[in-house]
Short mmCIF file of C-alpha atoms in Angstrom, two decimals:
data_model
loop_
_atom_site.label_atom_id
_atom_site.label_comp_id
_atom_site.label_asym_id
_atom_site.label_seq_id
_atom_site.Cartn_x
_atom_site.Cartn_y
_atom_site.Cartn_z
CA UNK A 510 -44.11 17.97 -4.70
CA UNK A 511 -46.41 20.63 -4.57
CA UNK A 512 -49.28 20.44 -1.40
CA UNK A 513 -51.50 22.75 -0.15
CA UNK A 514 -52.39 20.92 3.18
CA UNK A 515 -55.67 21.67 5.35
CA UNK A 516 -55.28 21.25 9.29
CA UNK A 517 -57.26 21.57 12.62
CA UNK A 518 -60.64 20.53 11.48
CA UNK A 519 -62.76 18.25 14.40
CA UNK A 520 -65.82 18.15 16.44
CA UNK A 521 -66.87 20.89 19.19
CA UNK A 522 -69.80 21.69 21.46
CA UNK A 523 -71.84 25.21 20.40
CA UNK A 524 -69.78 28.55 21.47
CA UNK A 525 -66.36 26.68 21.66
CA UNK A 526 -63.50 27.72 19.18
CA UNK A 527 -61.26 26.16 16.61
CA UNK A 528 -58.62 27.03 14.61
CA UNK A 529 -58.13 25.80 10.75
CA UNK A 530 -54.38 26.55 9.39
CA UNK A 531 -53.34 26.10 5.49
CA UNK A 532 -49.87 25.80 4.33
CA UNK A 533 -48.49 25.63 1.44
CA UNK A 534 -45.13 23.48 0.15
CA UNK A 535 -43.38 23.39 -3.26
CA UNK A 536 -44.43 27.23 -3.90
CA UNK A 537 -44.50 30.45 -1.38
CA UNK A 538 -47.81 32.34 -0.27
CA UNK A 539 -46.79 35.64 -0.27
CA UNK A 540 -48.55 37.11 -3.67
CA UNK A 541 -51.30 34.32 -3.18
CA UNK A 542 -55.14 35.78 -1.84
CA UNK A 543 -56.33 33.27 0.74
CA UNK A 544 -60.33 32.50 0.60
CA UNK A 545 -61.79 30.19 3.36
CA UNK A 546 -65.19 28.76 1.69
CA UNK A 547 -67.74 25.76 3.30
CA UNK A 548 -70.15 23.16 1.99
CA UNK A 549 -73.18 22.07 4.54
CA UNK A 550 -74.88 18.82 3.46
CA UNK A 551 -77.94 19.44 0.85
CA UNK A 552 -76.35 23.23 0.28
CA UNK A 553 -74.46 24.69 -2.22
CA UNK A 554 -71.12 25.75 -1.41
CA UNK A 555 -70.33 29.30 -0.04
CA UNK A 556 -67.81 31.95 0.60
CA UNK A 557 -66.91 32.79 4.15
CA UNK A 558 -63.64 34.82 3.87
CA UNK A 559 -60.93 36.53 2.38
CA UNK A 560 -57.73 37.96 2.89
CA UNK A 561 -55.56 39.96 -0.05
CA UNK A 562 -52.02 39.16 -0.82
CA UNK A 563 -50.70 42.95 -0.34
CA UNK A 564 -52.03 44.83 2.10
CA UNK A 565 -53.73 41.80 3.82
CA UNK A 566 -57.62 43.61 3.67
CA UNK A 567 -60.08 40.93 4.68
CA UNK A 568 -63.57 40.62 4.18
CA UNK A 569 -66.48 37.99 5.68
CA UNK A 570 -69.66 36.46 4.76
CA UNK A 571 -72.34 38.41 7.22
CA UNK A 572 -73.01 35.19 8.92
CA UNK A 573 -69.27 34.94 10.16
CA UNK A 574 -68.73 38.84 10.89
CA UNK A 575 -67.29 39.24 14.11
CA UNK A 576 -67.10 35.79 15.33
CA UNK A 577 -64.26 34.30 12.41
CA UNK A 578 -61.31 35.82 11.88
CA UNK A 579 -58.84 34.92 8.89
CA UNK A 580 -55.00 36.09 9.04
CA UNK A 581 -51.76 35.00 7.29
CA UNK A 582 -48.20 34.55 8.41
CA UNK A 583 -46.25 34.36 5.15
CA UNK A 584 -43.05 33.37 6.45
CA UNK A 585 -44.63 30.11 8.16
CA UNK A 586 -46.46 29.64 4.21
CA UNK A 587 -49.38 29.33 6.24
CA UNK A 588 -52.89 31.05 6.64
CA UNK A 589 -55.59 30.49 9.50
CA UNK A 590 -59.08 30.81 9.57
CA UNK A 591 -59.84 31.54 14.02
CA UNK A 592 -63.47 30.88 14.48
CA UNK A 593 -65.04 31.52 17.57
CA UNK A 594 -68.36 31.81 19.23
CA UNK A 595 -69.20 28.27 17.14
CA UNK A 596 -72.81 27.52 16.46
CA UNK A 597 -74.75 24.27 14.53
CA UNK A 598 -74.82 26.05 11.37
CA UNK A 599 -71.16 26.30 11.11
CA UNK A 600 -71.02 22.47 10.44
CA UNK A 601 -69.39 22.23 6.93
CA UNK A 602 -66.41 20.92 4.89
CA UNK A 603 -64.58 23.84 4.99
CA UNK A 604 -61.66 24.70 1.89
CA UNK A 605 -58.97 26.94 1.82
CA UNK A 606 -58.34 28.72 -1.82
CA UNK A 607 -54.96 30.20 -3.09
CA UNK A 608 -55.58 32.99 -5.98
CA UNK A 609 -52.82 34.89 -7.75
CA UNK A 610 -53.07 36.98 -11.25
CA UNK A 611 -52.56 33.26 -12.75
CA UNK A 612 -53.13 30.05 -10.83
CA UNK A 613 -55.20 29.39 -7.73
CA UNK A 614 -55.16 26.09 -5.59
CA UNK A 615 -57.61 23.95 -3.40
CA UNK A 616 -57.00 22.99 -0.34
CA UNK A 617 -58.23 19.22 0.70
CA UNK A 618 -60.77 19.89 2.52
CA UNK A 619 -61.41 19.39 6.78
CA UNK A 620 -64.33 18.97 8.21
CA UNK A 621 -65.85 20.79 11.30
CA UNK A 622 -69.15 19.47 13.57
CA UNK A 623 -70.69 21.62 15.93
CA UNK A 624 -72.81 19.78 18.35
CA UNK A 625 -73.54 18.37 21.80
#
């Protein structure tokens, strides 16, 4: 019964927004660190952020800095990955990651196209 369930993924124009939400069921995010990583066709897959399970510090990939923005709301079991300012090069698969001390959990996967 356990899911960790990817949403919001889609197609949008360049500078437009979307935001992607995971949420866990069968277990609780609170002592989980959240990681938001991508995969662009013919490249290897890479890390865009992070957020820490106790005093929610978050760190970005240079490429995202200042335009994504990842949070968590750990009563909803959810965390969100807000990007704004979208350009081409954000077009990926896009994967949320669960780590604690012990176990860690993909997300499905959701894919996000930035074109005209």
């Amino acid at each position: 019964q356990l899911q960790l369930v990817e949403s919001g993924g889609g197609t949008v124009q360049p500078g437009g927004s979307l935001r992607l939400s995971c949420t866990a069921s069968g277990f609780t995010l609170d002592y989980y660190a959240i990681g938001w990583f991508r995969q662009a066709p013919g490249k290897e897959r890479e890390a865009v952020a992070s957020i820490m399970s106790s005093d929610s510090s978050t760190h970005y990939a240079d490429s995202v800095k200042g335009r994504f923005t990842i949070s968590r709301d750990n009563a909803k079991n959810t965390g969100y990955l807000q990007m704004n300012s979208l350009k081409p090069e954000d077009t990926a698969v896009y994967y949320c990651n669960l780590r604690s001390s012990s176990q860690a959990y993909w997300g499905q996967g959701t894919q996000i196209i930035v074109s005209s």
